[in-house]
Short mmCIF file of C-alpha atoms in Angstrom, two decimals:
data_model
loop_
_atom_site.label_atom_id
_atom_site.label_comp_id
_atom_site.label_asym_id
_atom_site.label_seq_id
_atom_site.Cartn_x
_atom_site.Cartn_y
_atom_site.Cartn_z
CA MET K 275 0.06 -0.02 -0.10
CA LYS K 276 2.78 2.48 1.00
CA LYS K 277 4.57 1.81 -2.22
CA LEU K 278 1.32 2.18 -4.52
CA ILE K 279 0.52 5.54 -2.74
CA ARG K 280 4.00 6.80 -3.22
CA TRP K 281 4.05 5.81 -6.86
CA VAL K 282 0.82 7.59 -7.37
CA LEU K 283 1.86 10.83 -5.73
CA ASN K 284 5.03 10.99 -7.89
CA ARG K 285 3.66 10.14 -11.25
CA VAL K 286 0.12 11.44 -11.56
CA PRO K 287 -0.38 15.02 -12.33
CA ARG K 288 -1.86 16.96 -9.34
CA PRO K 289 -5.01 18.15 -11.19
CA VAL K 290 -5.77 14.67 -12.12
CA LEU K 291 -5.11 13.56 -8.34
CA GLN K 292 -7.52 16.13 -7.12
CA ARG K 293 -10.46 14.70 -9.19
CA ALA K 294 -9.68 10.96 -8.78
CA ALA K 295 -8.82 10.95 -5.06
CA GLY K 296 -12.34 11.27 -3.87
CA ILE K 297 -13.20 7.99 -5.53
CA GLY K 298 -9.85 6.05 -5.22
CA VAL K 299 -8.81 6.90 -1.52
CA PRO K 300 -12.20 5.75 0.01
CA LEU K 301 -11.93 2.27 -1.73
CA LEU K 302 -8.59 1.85 -0.23
CA GLY K 303 -10.00 2.80 3.18
CA LEU K 304 -12.14 -0.29 3.26
CA PHE K 305 -8.71 -2.14 4.15
CA TYR K 306 -8.70 -0.06 7.35
CA ALA K 307 -12.08 -0.72 8.90
CA GLY K 308 -12.04 -0.29 12.79
CA ARG K 309 -12.17 2.38 15.41
CA GLY K 310 -8.50 3.25 16.47
CA VAL K 311 -8.55 6.72 15.04
CA GLU K 312 -11.06 9.51 14.50
CA CYS K 313 -10.98 12.38 11.88
CA PRO K 314 -12.21 15.65 13.54
CA LEU K 315 -13.32 16.94 10.06
CA CYS K 316 -15.52 14.28 8.97
CA GLY K 317 -16.06 12.03 11.90
CA ALA K 318 -14.66 9.01 10.21
CA ARG K 319 -13.49 6.09 12.52
CA ARG K 320 -10.81 3.59 11.24
CA ARG K 321 -8.35 1.10 12.54
CA ARG K 322 -5.79 3.76 11.43
CA PHE K 323 -5.43 6.11 8.72
CA LEU K 324 -3.80 5.58 5.32
CA PRO K 325 0.01 5.96 4.81
CA TYR K 326 1.03 9.02 2.86
CA GLY K 327 4.20 10.85 1.51
CA TYR K 328 6.04 11.75 -1.69
CA VAL K 329 9.46 10.31 -0.50
CA THR K 330 9.22 9.26 3.18
CA THR K 331 5.83 7.45 3.65
CA ARG K 332 4.13 8.56 6.88
CA PRO K 333 1.98 5.90 8.52
CA ASN K 334 -1.46 6.73 9.92
CA ALA K 335 -1.67 10.04 7.79
CA LEU K 336 -4.58 10.25 5.28
CA CYS K 337 -8.25 10.03 6.21
CA PRO K 338 -9.74 7.79 3.68
CA LYS K 339 -13.37 9.55 3.74
CA CYS K 340 -12.43 13.11 3.58
CA LEU K 341 -8.69 12.99 2.59
CA SER K 342 -7.45 14.97 5.53
CA LEU K 343 -3.70 14.80 6.54
CA GLU K 344 -2.37 15.33 10.07
CA ARG K 345 -1.87 19.09 9.47
CA HIS K 346 -5.39 19.52 8.26
CA ARG K 347 -6.88 17.77 11.32
CA LEU K 348 -4.58 19.88 13.69
CA LEU K 349 -5.61 23.04 11.71
CA TRP K 350 -9.36 22.35 11.86
CA LEU K 351 -9.18 21.79 15.65
CA TYR K 352 -7.43 25.06 15.92
CA LEU K 353 -10.16 26.89 13.68
CA GLU K 354 -13.03 25.19 15.53
CA ARG K 355 -11.67 25.70 19.25
CA GLU K 356 -9.60 28.87 19.21
CA THR K 357 -11.46 31.15 16.37
CA ASP K 358 -14.98 32.25 15.60
CA LEU K 359 -14.46 31.69 11.78
CA LEU K 360 -16.91 28.79 11.70
CA THR K 361 -19.64 30.58 13.48
CA ARG K 362 -19.34 34.16 12.25
CA PRO K 363 -19.03 34.34 8.32
CA VAL K 364 -16.63 36.87 7.01
CA ARG K 365 -14.94 37.19 3.63
CA LEU K 366 -12.57 34.25 3.54
CA LEU K 367 -9.86 33.96 0.98
CA HIS K 368 -8.83 30.19 0.86
CA ILE K 369 -5.79 29.69 -1.55
CA ALA K 370 -4.76 26.32 -2.66
CA PRO K 371 -7.89 24.89 -0.91
CA GLU K 372 -7.51 21.56 0.45
CA VAL K 373 -10.63 19.37 -0.31
CA CYS K 374 -11.20 18.26 3.22
CA LEU K 375 -11.38 21.76 4.41
CA MET K 376 -13.15 23.26 1.57
CA ARG K 377 -15.97 20.69 1.95
CA ARG K 378 -16.46 21.67 5.57
CA LEU K 379 -16.12 25.50 5.18
CA LYS K 380 -18.70 25.40 2.25
CA THR K 381 -20.96 23.75 4.66
CA ARG K 382 -20.44 26.34 7.32
CA TYR K 383 -20.72 29.19 4.80
CA ARG K 384 -24.08 27.84 3.52
CA GLY K 385 -26.23 31.03 3.00
CA HIS K 386 -23.14 33.16 2.70
CA GLU K 387 -21.46 31.47 -0.28
CA GLU K 388 -20.17 34.97 -1.65
CA LEU K 389 -18.08 35.36 1.34
CA TYR K 390 -16.13 32.07 0.71
CA VAL K 391 -13.70 32.56 -2.11
CA THR K 392 -11.23 29.81 -3.13
CA ALA K 393 -8.45 30.36 -5.37
CA ASP K 394 -5.58 28.23 -7.04
CA LEU K 395 -3.10 28.50 -9.93
CA GLU K 396 -4.59 25.45 -11.70
CA SER K 397 -6.89 23.41 -9.46
CA PRO K 398 -10.14 22.65 -11.20
CA LEU K 399 -11.91 22.84 -7.54
CA ALA K 400 -11.10 26.56 -6.99
CA ARG K 401 -13.34 29.50 -8.03
CA LEU K 402 -10.58 31.80 -9.04
CA HIS K 403 -7.51 31.12 -10.81
CA PHE K 404 -4.28 33.19 -10.23
CA ASP K 405 -0.66 33.20 -9.37
CA VAL K 406 -0.33 34.17 -5.67
CA GLN K 407 2.75 36.36 -6.54
CA ASP K 408 0.22 38.66 -8.61
CA ILE K 409 -3.16 38.52 -7.09
CA PRO K 410 -5.86 40.26 -9.26
CA LEU K 411 -7.80 41.35 -6.24
CA GLU K 412 -8.16 44.83 -4.63
CA ASN K 413 -6.39 45.89 -1.47
CA ASP K 414 -7.99 45.05 1.84
CA TYR K 415 -10.23 42.44 0.15
CA ALA K 416 -10.20 39.65 2.78
CA ASP K 417 -10.92 39.41 6.50
CA VAL K 418 -9.31 36.01 6.74
CA ILE K 419 -6.70 34.20 4.62
CA LEU K 420 -5.86 30.66 4.66
CA CYS K 421 -2.84 29.74 2.42
CA ASN K 422 -1.22 26.44 3.32
CA HIS K 423 1.75 24.54 1.79
CA LEU K 424 2.07 26.70 -1.13
CA LEU K 425 4.89 29.20 -0.30
CA GLU K 426 7.50 26.54 -0.76
CA HIS K 427 6.29 26.06 -4.30
CA VAL K 428 6.52 29.62 -5.53
CA ALA K 429 9.47 31.29 -7.24
CA ASP K 430 9.44 34.39 -4.98
CA ASP K 431 7.69 33.80 -1.63
CA ALA K 432 8.54 37.20 -0.51
CA GLN K 433 6.59 38.59 -3.30
CA ALA K 434 3.80 36.25 -2.51
CA LEU K 435 3.75 37.33 1.16
CA ARG K 436 3.60 41.07 0.06
CA GLU K 437 0.52 40.17 -2.08
CA LEU K 438 -1.23 38.32 0.79
CA TYR K 439 -0.61 41.09 3.11
CA ARG K 440 -1.84 43.70 0.49
CA VAL K 441 -5.30 41.83 0.06
CA MET K 442 -5.73 41.40 3.80
CA LYS K 443 -8.00 44.06 5.61
CA PRO K 444 -6.55 45.97 8.56
CA GLY K 445 -7.50 44.07 11.65
CA GLY K 446 -7.61 40.75 9.61
CA TRP K 447 -5.80 37.58 10.19
CA GLY K 448 -4.91 34.29 8.53
CA ILE K 449 -2.91 31.06 8.72
CA LEU K 450 0.09 30.59 6.54
CA LEU K 451 1.42 27.12 7.08
CA SER K 452 4.59 25.45 5.27
CA PRO K 453 6.83 22.75 5.89
CA VAL K 454 9.36 23.87 8.40
CA ASP K 455 12.48 21.88 9.45
CA PRO K 456 13.11 22.97 12.96
CA MET K 457 16.56 21.61 12.84
CA ARG K 458 17.49 24.46 10.28
CA ALA K 459 18.28 27.87 11.54
CA ARG K 460 17.78 29.40 8.10
CA THR K 461 15.66 28.61 5.08
CA PHE K 462 17.50 26.61 2.43
CA GLU K 463 16.82 27.44 -1.25
CA ASP K 464 18.81 27.00 -4.42
CA ASP K 465 17.06 27.82 -7.79
CA THR K 466 20.14 26.31 -9.82
CA ILE K 467 18.91 23.01 -8.91
CA THR K 468 16.34 21.93 -11.53
CA ASP K 469 16.81 18.22 -11.80
CA PRO K 470 13.36 16.78 -10.38
CA ALA K 471 15.15 14.02 -8.68
CA GLU K 472 17.76 16.03 -6.94
CA ARG K 473 14.91 18.56 -5.85
CA THR K 474 13.10 15.64 -4.34
CA ARG K 475 16.22 14.48 -2.56
CA LEU K 476 17.05 17.97 -1.24
CA PHE K 477 13.60 19.66 -0.70
CA GLY K 478 11.53 16.58 -0.02
CA GLN K 479 9.32 16.91 -3.13
CA TYR K 480 10.05 17.47 -6.77
CA ASP K 481 8.13 20.64 -6.94
CA HIS K 482 9.25 22.28 -3.80
CA ARG K 483 11.93 25.22 -4.24
CA ARG K 484 12.95 25.62 -0.58
CA ILE K 485 12.90 24.19 3.05
CA TYR K 486 12.02 26.51 5.42
CA GLY K 487 13.91 26.77 8.85
CA ARG K 488 13.24 28.40 12.14
CA ASP K 489 13.54 31.80 10.36
CA TYR K 490 10.00 31.13 8.93
CA PRO K 491 8.17 33.61 11.27
CA THR K 492 10.87 36.30 10.48
CA ARG K 493 10.08 35.85 6.71
CA LEU K 494 6.42 36.20 7.49
CA ARG K 495 7.23 39.55 9.48
CA ALA K 496 9.33 40.95 6.59
CA ALA K 497 6.10 41.20 4.56
CA GLY K 498 4.37 43.37 7.31
CA PHE K 499 2.67 40.61 9.40
CA GLU K 500 2.55 40.25 13.14
CA VAL K 501 3.14 36.61 13.67
CA ALA K 502 1.99 34.21 16.47
CA ASP K 503 3.98 30.97 16.42
CA ILE K 504 1.82 28.44 18.31
CA ASP K 505 2.70 25.00 19.44
CA TYR K 506 -1.10 23.99 19.33
CA ALA K 507 -0.47 20.16 19.40
CA GLY K 508 1.58 20.60 22.48
CA GLN K 509 -1.55 22.15 24.28
CA LEU K 510 -3.59 19.02 23.44
CA SER K 511 -3.73 15.72 25.67
CA PRO K 512 -1.63 12.77 24.46
CA GLY K 513 -4.96 11.07 24.16
CA GLU K 514 -6.35 13.52 21.66
CA ARG K 515 -3.07 13.65 19.75
CA ARG K 516 -3.25 9.70 19.21
CA ARG K 517 -7.10 9.74 18.59
CA TYR K 518 -6.83 12.35 15.76
CA ALA K 519 -3.34 11.18 14.71
CA LEU K 520 -1.97 14.78 14.91
CA PRO K 521 1.47 16.05 13.97
CA GLU K 522 4.00 18.15 15.94
CA ASN K 523 3.67 21.02 13.58
CA ARG K 524 3.28 24.42 14.62
CA ILE K 525 0.59 26.71 13.81
CA TYR K 526 1.61 30.06 12.36
CA VAL K 527 -1.22 32.90 12.61
CA VAL K 528 -0.54 36.17 10.95
CA TYR K 529 -2.34 39.61 11.57
CA LYS K 530 -2.56 42.85 9.84
CA ASN K 531 -2.89 45.93 11.92
#
């Protein structure tokens, strides 16, 4: 199963995956019937979640019902327990929308569909299509921005962050998550490396352009944001971390004054 999933992730184009995963993954989930873990997004109970990963396969990672990964489950718990986003509809710009989150947010925004705006460069699931380095929206557009696991893909992440800051309203907030290696003091990037296999070896994925280090919050602040670096998983009980199969990832919340 691990080898099959890793082969699919590395060989099948992302837009095709986004369309096909909703059928294929639930079928694989039939092999994991049980009640050892629970997904907080969709309520699915399984013996364990499916393995997932482009290079290093992580066990107990992918929910076969809603396709949530560890970071999505942690983020949803934060949104549900620590913010009023899910009870007080405001204009939300969701860039690179994850299927599992988008489904739940659309439900919460029922009756206020115009306030929930999804965007991506190429995903067929998004309402708008643009490059995050050149966002075709007016200044102070969104009350809240979600943009997760995208900045490591773009050529100029500093420009992308300036654009995100520009379209966020004063008083607004957002969550900007990226893979961060806590063992690195500084972000590593080298655009001279173009071979996909070498990029996979160095950056963890063939289409990644950098590995962020502990300076990630500093890079967010350079765009103008105030940043809260939150060890949210550490605030939860060991039982909840096991029950929801959560990662040790941190939550990076940004604010615009």
